[in-house]
C-alpha cells in the first residue's frame, strides 16, 4: 500500500506531469512525421484515419495538459485510454509477428515496440485519475470500430512490412478493438476509490 501511495503521489506530481507532457508531445510530433509519406499518398478526406498512434498520444498529451491546469475532460480521457491502449498493443503485436516470422527485428522496430508498449502502459497507470463513465465509452467504441473499417475497408491501415499477414492483422485489430471497449467499460465499473 505504501508503494502504491508513493507511485500515485509521483504520478500526480506537477514536475512528473510536465516531464510526461513533453515526452508525449515530442513522441506525438515524431509520430506524425513518421506517417508523412502515408499521409501524402492518402486522400485528405481519409487523413483522420491514418496516423493512429500519434493521434492517440496527442489525446493523452492534451489530457496531461488539462490536468496540469487543474481541468479534465472525460471524453478526452476515454479517447486517450482507448486509442493509446489499442494502438500501443497493436503496434507491439504486429512488429513482433513480423519479427518472429523473419527471425529478425530491426533496431528501429525495437524502438517502436518499446515506445508503443510504454504508450499502452502509461494510460493504464492513470486509471485512478480518470473521470469517464460508460456512456463516454460508446463514443470511443464507435471511433475504434469506424477506424477499423477505414483501415481495412479502404486500405489506410499503417504501412506494413509486406502483405503476408493483412487478413490476420485485420481480424486481430477488430478483436483488439472489442477487447479495448470491454476494458474501458471494466475500468468505469471497477474504478478505485478516490482518496
GROMACS .gro file of C-alpha atoms in nm:
model
  195
    1UNK     CA    1   0.000   0.000   0.000
    2UNK     CA    2   0.282   0.242   0.081
    3UNK     CA    3   0.440   0.178  -0.260
    4UNK     CA    4   0.107   0.234  -0.438
    5UNK     CA    5   0.051   0.558  -0.247
    6UNK     CA    6   0.404   0.673  -0.336
    7UNK     CA    7   0.350   0.592  -0.703
    8UNK     CA    8   0.018   0.773  -0.710
    9UNK     CA    9   0.179   1.079  -0.548
   10UNK     CA   10   0.459   1.063  -0.804
   11UNK     CA   11   0.216   1.032  -1.096
   12UNK     CA   12   0.028   1.347  -0.993
   13UNK     CA   13   0.339   1.549  -0.905
   14UNK     CA   14   0.348   1.852  -1.134
   15UNK     CA   15   0.715   1.806  -1.222
   16UNK     CA   16   0.647   1.445  -1.325
   17UNK     CA   17   0.339   1.550  -1.524
   18UNK     CA   18   0.536   1.820  -1.706
   19UNK     CA   19   0.804   1.563  -1.794
   20UNK     CA   20   0.537   1.322  -1.917
   21UNK     CA   21   0.372   1.602  -2.114
   22UNK     CA   22   0.693   1.687  -2.302
   23UNK     CA   23   0.780   1.323  -2.367
   24UNK     CA   24   0.433   1.259  -2.510
   25UNK     CA   25   0.433   1.583  -2.710
   26UNK     CA   26   0.768   1.504  -2.870
   27UNK     CA   27   0.655   1.147  -2.938
   28UNK     CA   28   0.336   1.278  -3.097
   29UNK     CA   29   0.524   1.518  -3.326
   30UNK     CA   30   0.766   1.241  -3.424
   31UNK     CA   31   0.471   1.007  -3.485
   32UNK     CA   32   0.306   1.245  -3.728
   33UNK     CA   33   0.643   1.290  -3.901
   34UNK     CA   34   0.671   0.908  -3.923
   35UNK     CA   35   0.338   0.899  -4.111
   36UNK     CA   36   0.429   1.182  -4.352
   37UNK     CA   37   0.468   0.962  -4.662
   38UNK     CA   38   0.148   0.768  -4.599
   39UNK     CA   39  -0.043   1.093  -4.544
   40UNK     CA   40   0.093   1.232  -4.872
   41UNK     CA   41  -0.026   0.917  -5.051
   42UNK     CA   42  -0.373   0.922  -4.893
   43UNK     CA   43  -0.669   1.141  -4.997
   44UNK     CA   44  -0.704   1.423  -4.740
   45UNK     CA   45  -1.059   1.312  -4.656
   46UNK     CA   46  -0.912   0.992  -4.507
   47UNK     CA   47  -0.628   1.161  -4.314
   48UNK     CA   48  -0.803   1.135  -3.973
   49UNK     CA   49  -0.787   0.755  -4.006
   50UNK     CA   50  -0.418   0.728  -4.097
   51UNK     CA   51  -0.191   0.832  -3.804
   52UNK     CA   52  -0.347   0.614  -3.533
   53UNK     CA   53  -0.065   0.612  -3.277
   54UNK     CA   54   0.030   0.982  -3.287
   55UNK     CA   55  -0.335   1.081  -3.262
   56UNK     CA   56  -0.365   0.852  -2.960
   57UNK     CA   57  -0.065   1.008  -2.789
   58UNK     CA   58  -0.199   1.353  -2.880
   59UNK     CA   59  -0.518   1.274  -2.684
   60UNK     CA   60  -0.312   1.178  -2.378
   61UNK     CA   61  -0.085   1.480  -2.417
   62UNK     CA   62  -0.391   1.707  -2.407
   63UNK     CA   63  -0.526   1.517  -2.105
   64UNK     CA   64  -0.198   1.574  -1.918
   65UNK     CA   65  -0.203   1.944  -2.010
   66UNK     CA   66  -0.558   1.975  -1.879
   67UNK     CA   67  -0.454   1.807  -1.552
   68UNK     CA   68  -0.164   2.050  -1.521
   69UNK     CA   69  -0.416   2.334  -1.535
   70UNK     CA   70  -0.648   2.153  -1.294
   71UNK     CA   71  -0.905   2.073  -1.561
   72UNK     CA   72  -1.033   1.749  -1.704
   73UNK     CA   73  -1.230   1.615  -1.997
   74UNK     CA   74  -1.389   1.271  -1.953
   75UNK     CA   75  -1.430   1.235  -2.330
   76UNK     CA   76  -1.063   1.308  -2.400
   77UNK     CA   77  -0.957   1.081  -2.113
   78UNK     CA   78  -1.165   0.799  -2.259
   79UNK     CA   79  -1.028   0.857  -2.610
   80UNK     CA   80  -0.673   0.866  -2.475
   81UNK     CA   81  -0.716   0.541  -2.284
   82UNK     CA   82  -0.892   0.350  -2.558
   83UNK     CA   83  -0.679   0.460  -2.851
   84UNK     CA   84  -0.341   0.457  -2.673
   85UNK     CA   85  -0.402   0.112  -2.530
   86UNK     CA   86  -0.531  -0.031  -2.857
   87UNK     CA   87  -0.270   0.113  -3.090
   88UNK     CA   88   0.013   0.060  -2.843
   89UNK     CA   89  -0.072  -0.311  -2.816
   90UNK     CA   90  -0.143  -0.332  -3.191
   91UNK     CA   91   0.200  -0.199  -3.288
   92UNK     CA   92   0.384  -0.426  -3.044
   93UNK     CA   93   0.192  -0.734  -3.164
   94UNK     CA   94   0.230  -0.661  -3.536
   95UNK     CA   95   0.601  -0.581  -3.516
   96UNK     CA   96   0.660  -0.896  -3.310
   97UNK     CA   97   0.459  -1.101  -3.563
   98UNK     CA   98   0.686  -0.989  -3.846
   99UNK     CA   99   0.995  -1.020  -3.626
  100UNK     CA  100   0.915  -1.381  -3.535
  101UNK     CA  101   0.829  -1.467  -3.896
  102UNK     CA  102   1.151  -1.307  -4.023
  103UNK     CA  103   1.364  -1.419  -3.726
  104UNK     CA  104   1.492  -1.063  -3.706
  105UNK     CA  105   1.371  -0.737  -3.556
  106UNK     CA  106   1.533  -0.422  -3.690
  107UNK     CA  107   1.665  -0.174  -3.432
  108UNK     CA  108   1.405   0.084  -3.546
  109UNK     CA  109   1.132  -0.171  -3.481
  110UNK     CA  110   1.271  -0.249  -3.135
  111UNK     CA  111   1.248   0.125  -3.059
  112UNK     CA  112   0.888   0.131  -3.187
  113UNK     CA  113   0.797  -0.175  -2.978
  114UNK     CA  114   0.931  -0.012  -2.661
  115UNK     CA  115   0.767   0.325  -2.729
  116UNK     CA  116   0.429   0.172  -2.811
  117UNK     CA  117   0.441  -0.061  -2.512
  118UNK     CA  118   0.503   0.247  -2.299
  119UNK     CA  119   0.212   0.423  -2.465
  120UNK     CA  120  -0.025   0.138  -2.377
  121UNK     CA  121   0.102   0.104  -2.020
  122UNK     CA  122   0.110   0.473  -1.926
  123UNK     CA  123  -0.261   0.526  -1.985
  124UNK     CA  124  -0.344   0.228  -1.764
  125UNK     CA  125  -0.126   0.362  -1.481
  126UNK     CA  126  -0.351   0.668  -1.454
  127UNK     CA  127  -0.667   0.466  -1.408
  128UNK     CA  128  -0.720   0.625  -1.067
  129UNK     CA  129  -0.739   0.974  -1.221
  130UNK     CA  130  -0.992   0.924  -1.499
  131UNK     CA  131  -1.347   1.056  -1.477
  132UNK     CA  132  -1.502   0.899  -1.787
  133UNK     CA  133  -1.815   0.689  -1.749
  134UNK     CA  134  -1.976   0.408  -1.954
  135UNK     CA  135  -2.173   0.650  -2.173
  136UNK     CA  136  -1.842   0.808  -2.281
  137UNK     CA  137  -1.701   0.468  -2.378
  138UNK     CA  138  -1.953   0.424  -2.658
  139UNK     CA  139  -1.810   0.729  -2.837
  140UNK     CA  140  -1.466   0.568  -2.822
  141UNK     CA  141  -1.610   0.234  -2.932
  142UNK     CA  142  -1.762   0.400  -3.238
  143UNK     CA  143  -1.428   0.565  -3.320
  144UNK     CA  144  -1.227   0.242  -3.286
  145UNK     CA  145  -1.463   0.035  -3.500
  146UNK     CA  146  -1.504   0.309  -3.762
  147UNK     CA  147  -1.127   0.337  -3.780
  148UNK     CA  148  -1.101  -0.041  -3.830
  149UNK     CA  149  -1.350  -0.015  -4.116
  150UNK     CA  150  -1.146   0.255  -4.287
  151UNK     CA  151  -0.813   0.085  -4.215
  152UNK     CA  152  -0.909  -0.248  -4.371
  153UNK     CA  153  -1.204  -0.149  -4.590
  154UNK     CA  154  -1.027   0.145  -4.756
  155UNK     CA  155  -0.667   0.032  -4.704
  156UNK     CA  156  -0.547   0.317  -4.484
  157UNK     CA  157  -0.402   0.091  -4.213
  158UNK     CA  158  -0.043   0.170  -4.116
  159UNK     CA  159   0.212   0.060  -4.370
  160UNK     CA  160   0.323  -0.295  -4.304
  161UNK     CA  161   0.648  -0.467  -4.397
  162UNK     CA  162   0.451  -0.655  -4.664
  163UNK     CA  163   0.104  -0.804  -4.721
  164UNK     CA  164   0.174  -1.151  -4.579
  165UNK     CA  165  -0.047  -1.112  -4.274
  166UNK     CA  166  -0.308  -0.849  -4.370
  167UNK     CA  167  -0.614  -1.079  -4.321
  168UNK     CA  168  -0.485  -1.200  -3.984
  169UNK     CA  169  -0.395  -0.847  -3.874
  170UNK     CA  170  -0.740  -0.721  -3.978
  171UNK     CA  171  -0.912  -0.985  -3.762
  172UNK     CA  172  -0.673  -0.920  -3.473
  173UNK     CA  173  -0.738  -0.545  -3.499
  174UNK     CA  174  -1.116  -0.583  -3.470
  175UNK     CA  175  -1.080  -0.830  -3.181
  176UNK     CA  176  -0.840  -0.587  -3.011
  177UNK     CA  177  -1.097  -0.308  -3.054
  178UNK     CA  178  -1.363  -0.523  -2.887
  179UNK     CA  179  -1.126  -0.611  -2.604
  180UNK     CA  180  -1.035  -0.244  -2.559
  181UNK     CA  181  -1.404  -0.148  -2.539
  182UNK     CA  182  -1.460  -0.415  -2.273
  183UNK     CA  183  -1.150  -0.298  -2.083
  184UNK     CA  184  -1.270   0.064  -2.083
  185UNK     CA  185  -1.614  -0.042  -1.955
  186UNK     CA  186  -1.450  -0.253  -1.684
  187UNK     CA  187  -1.234   0.044  -1.584
  188UNK     CA  188  -1.551   0.250  -1.533
  189UNK     CA  189  -1.716  -0.014  -1.319
  190UNK     CA  190  -1.409  -0.111  -1.115
  191UNK     CA  191  -1.281   0.240  -1.054
  192UNK     CA  192  -1.066   0.251  -0.741
  193UNK     CA  193  -1.185   0.483  -0.464
  194UNK     CA  194  -1.061   0.841  -0.488
  195UNK     CA  195  -0.854   0.937  -0.187
   0.00000   0.00000   0.00000
